[in-house]
XYZ file of N, CA, C and O in Angstrom:
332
model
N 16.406 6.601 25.686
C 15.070 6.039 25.732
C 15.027 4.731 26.500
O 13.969 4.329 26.983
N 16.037 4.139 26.604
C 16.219 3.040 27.676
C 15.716 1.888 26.699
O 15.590 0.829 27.315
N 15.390 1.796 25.328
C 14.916 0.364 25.225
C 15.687 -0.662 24.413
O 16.723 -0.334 23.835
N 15.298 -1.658 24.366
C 16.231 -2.732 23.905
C 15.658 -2.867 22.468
O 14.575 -2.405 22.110
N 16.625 -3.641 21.608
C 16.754 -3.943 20.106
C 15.281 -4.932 20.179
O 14.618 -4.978 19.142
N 14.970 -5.419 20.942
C 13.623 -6.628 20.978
C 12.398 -5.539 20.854
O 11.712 -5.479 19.834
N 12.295 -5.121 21.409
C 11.085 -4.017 21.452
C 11.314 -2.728 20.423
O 10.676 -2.349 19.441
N 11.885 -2.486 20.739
C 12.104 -1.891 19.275
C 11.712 -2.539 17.344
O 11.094 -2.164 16.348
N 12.648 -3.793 17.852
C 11.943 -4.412 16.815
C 10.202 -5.132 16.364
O 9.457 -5.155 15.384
N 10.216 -5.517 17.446
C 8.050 -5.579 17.461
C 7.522 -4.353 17.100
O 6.592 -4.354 16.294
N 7.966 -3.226 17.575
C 7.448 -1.927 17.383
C 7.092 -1.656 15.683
O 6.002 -1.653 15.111
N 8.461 -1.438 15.158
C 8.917 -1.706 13.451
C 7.870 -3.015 12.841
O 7.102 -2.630 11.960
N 7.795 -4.050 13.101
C 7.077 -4.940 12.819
C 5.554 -5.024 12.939
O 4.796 -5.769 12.317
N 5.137 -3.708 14.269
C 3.621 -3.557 14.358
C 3.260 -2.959 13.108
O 2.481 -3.454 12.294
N 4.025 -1.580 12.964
C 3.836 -0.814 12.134
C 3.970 -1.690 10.894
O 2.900 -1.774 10.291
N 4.923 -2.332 10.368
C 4.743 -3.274 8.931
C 3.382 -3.879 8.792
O 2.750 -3.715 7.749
N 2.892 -4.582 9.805
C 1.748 -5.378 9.268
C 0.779 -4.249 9.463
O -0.208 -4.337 8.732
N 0.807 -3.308 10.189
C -0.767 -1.922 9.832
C -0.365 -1.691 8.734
O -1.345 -1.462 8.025
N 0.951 -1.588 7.929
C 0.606 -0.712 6.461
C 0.230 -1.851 5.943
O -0.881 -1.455 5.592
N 0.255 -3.140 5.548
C 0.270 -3.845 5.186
C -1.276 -4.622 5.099
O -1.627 -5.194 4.067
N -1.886 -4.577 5.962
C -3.388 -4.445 6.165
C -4.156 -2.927 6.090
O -5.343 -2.629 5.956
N -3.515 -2.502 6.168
C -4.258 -0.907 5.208
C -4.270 -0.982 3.895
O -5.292 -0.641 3.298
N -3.171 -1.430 3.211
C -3.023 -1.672 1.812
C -3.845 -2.635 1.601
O -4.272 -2.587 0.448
N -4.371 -3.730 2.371
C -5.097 -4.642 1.154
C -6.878 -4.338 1.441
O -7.741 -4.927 0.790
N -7.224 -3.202 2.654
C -8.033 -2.619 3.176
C -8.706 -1.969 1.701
O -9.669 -2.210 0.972
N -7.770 -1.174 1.747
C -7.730 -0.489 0.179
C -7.868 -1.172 -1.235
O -8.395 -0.667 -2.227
N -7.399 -2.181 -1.153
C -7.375 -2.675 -2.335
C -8.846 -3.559 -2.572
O -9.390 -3.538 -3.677
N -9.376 -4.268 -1.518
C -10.531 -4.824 -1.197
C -11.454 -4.252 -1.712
O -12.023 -4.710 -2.703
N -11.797 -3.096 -1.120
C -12.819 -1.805 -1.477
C -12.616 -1.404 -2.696
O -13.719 -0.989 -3.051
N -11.677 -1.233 -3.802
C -11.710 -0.429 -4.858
C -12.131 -1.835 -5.668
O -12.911 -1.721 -6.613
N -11.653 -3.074 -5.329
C -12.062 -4.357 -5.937
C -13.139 -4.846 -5.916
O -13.302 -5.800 -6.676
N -14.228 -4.435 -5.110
C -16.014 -4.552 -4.912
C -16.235 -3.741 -5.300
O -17.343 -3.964 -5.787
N -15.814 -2.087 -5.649
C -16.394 -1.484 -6.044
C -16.295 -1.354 -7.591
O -17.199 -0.733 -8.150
N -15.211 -1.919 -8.395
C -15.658 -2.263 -9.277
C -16.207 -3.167 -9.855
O -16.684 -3.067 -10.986
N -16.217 -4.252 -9.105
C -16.800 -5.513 -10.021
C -18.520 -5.141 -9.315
O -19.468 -5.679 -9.886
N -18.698 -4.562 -8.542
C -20.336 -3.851 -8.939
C -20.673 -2.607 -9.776
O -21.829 -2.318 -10.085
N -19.997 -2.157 -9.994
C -20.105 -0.670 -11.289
C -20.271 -1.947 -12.611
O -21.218 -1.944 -13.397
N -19.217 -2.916 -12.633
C -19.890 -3.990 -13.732
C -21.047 -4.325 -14.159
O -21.522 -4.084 -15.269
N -21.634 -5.021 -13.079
C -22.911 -5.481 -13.109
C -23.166 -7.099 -14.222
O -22.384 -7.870 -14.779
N -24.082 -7.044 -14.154
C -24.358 -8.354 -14.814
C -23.743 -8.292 -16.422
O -23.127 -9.235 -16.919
N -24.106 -6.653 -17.330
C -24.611 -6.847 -18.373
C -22.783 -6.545 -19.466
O -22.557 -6.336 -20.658
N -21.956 -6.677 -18.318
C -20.242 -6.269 -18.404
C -19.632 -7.346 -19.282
O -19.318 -8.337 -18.622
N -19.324 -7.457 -20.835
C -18.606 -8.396 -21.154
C -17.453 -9.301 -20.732
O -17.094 -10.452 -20.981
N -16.911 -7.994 -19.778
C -15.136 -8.474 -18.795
C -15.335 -9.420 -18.281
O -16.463 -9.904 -18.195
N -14.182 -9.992 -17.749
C -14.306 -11.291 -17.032
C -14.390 -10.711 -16.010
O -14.142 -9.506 -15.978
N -14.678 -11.245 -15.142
C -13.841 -10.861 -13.297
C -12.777 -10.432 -12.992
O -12.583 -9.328 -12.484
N -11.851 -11.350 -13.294
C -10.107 -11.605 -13.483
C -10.132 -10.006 -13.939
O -9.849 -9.076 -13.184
N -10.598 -9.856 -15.577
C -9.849 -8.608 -15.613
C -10.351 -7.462 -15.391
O -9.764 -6.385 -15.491
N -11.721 -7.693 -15.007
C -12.224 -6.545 -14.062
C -10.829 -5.717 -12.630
O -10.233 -4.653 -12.466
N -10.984 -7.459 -11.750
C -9.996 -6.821 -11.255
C -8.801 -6.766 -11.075
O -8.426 -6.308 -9.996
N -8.031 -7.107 -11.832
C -6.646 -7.031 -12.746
C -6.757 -5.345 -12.966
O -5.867 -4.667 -12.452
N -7.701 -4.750 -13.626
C -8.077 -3.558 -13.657
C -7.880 -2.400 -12.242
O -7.182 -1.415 -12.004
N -8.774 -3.069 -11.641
C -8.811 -2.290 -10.109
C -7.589 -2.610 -9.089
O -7.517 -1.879 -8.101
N -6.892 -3.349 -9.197
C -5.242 -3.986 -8.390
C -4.367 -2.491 -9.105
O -3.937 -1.589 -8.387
N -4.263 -2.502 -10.401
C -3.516 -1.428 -11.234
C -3.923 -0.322 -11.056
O -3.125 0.480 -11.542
N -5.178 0.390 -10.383
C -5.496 1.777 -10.579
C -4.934 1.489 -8.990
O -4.485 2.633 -9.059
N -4.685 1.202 -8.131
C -4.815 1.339 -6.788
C -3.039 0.925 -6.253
O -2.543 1.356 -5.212
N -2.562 0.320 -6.914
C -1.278 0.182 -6.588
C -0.426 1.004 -7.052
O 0.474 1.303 -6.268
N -0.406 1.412 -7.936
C 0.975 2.426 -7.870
C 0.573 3.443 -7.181
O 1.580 4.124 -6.986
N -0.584 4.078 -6.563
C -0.551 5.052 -5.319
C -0.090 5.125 -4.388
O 0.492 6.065 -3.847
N -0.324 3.971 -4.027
C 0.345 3.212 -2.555
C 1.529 2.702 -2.689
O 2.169 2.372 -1.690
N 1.919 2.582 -3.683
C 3.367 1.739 -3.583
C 4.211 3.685 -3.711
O 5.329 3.834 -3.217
N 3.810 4.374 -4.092
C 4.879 5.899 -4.268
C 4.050 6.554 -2.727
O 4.675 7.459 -2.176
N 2.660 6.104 -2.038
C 2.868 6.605 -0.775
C 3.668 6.266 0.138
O 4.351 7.041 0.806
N 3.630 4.919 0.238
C 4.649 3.960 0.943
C 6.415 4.425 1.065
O 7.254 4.391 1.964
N 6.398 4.762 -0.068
C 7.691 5.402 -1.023
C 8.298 6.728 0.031
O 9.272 6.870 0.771
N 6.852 7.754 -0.477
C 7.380 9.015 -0.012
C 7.557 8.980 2.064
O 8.266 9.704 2.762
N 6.690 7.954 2.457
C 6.857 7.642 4.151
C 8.380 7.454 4.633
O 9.156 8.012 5.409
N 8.385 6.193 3.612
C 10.038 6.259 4.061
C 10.738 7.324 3.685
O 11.446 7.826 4.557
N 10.737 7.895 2.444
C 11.853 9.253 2.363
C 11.516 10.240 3.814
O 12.393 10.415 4.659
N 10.529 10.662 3.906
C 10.136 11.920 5.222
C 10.640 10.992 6.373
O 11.044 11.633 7.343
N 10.704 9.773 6.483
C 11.568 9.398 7.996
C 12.750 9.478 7.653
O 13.352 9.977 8.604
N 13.691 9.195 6.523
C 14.789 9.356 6.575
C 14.987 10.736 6.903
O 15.889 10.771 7.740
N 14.489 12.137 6.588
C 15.017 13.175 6.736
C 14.615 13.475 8.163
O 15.383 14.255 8.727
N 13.547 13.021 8.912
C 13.412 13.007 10.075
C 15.132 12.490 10.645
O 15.605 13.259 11.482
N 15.788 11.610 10.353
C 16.964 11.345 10.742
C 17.802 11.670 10.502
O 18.717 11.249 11.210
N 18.102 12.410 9.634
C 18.768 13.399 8.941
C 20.247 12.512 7.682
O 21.434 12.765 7.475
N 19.258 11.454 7.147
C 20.259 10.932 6.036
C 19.630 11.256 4.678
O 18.464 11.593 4.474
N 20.759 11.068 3.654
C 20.274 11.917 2.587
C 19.392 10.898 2.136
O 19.304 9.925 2.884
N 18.504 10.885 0.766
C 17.468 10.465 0.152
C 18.459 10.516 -0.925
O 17.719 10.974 -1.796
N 19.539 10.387 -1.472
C 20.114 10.156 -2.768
C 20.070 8.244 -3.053
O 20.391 7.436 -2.182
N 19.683 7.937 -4.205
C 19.350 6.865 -4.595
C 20.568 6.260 -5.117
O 20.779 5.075 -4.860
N 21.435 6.961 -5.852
C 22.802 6.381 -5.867
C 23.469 6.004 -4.685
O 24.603 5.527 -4.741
């Protein structure tokens, strides 16, 4: 492929900050959308409104994130054993 460890590495690093701003893309939106399903008449605080909505939305993304890297490793053909 002809390219050097520098470009290569920006490349790896583009891709980090898109998942990385997709994830809080996501997290933004599920976080307005609940603290308006609240509404005024909601005993919750804010905080744990969205303390609430951070927890329904992160462990999705943290086991999608998960399964990305396993399917590139087998794209490369190393095992996925965790030991």
């Amino acid at each position: 492929l002809n390219l050097n460890a520098n470009l290569m590495s920006l490349g790896g690093l583009a891709i980090s900050i898109g998942m990385i701003i997709d994830a809080t893309i996501i997290q933004v939106e599920n976080d307005q959308r609940h603290l308006s399903e609240q509404g005024d008449a909601a005993h919750e605080s804010k905080l744990l409104t969205v303390l609430k909505a951070v927890m329904e939305v992160r462990k999705p993304s943290i086991f999608g994130e998960l399964i990305a890297l396993i399917e590139e490793d087998k794209r490369k053909g190393r095992s996925n054993e965790l030991s």
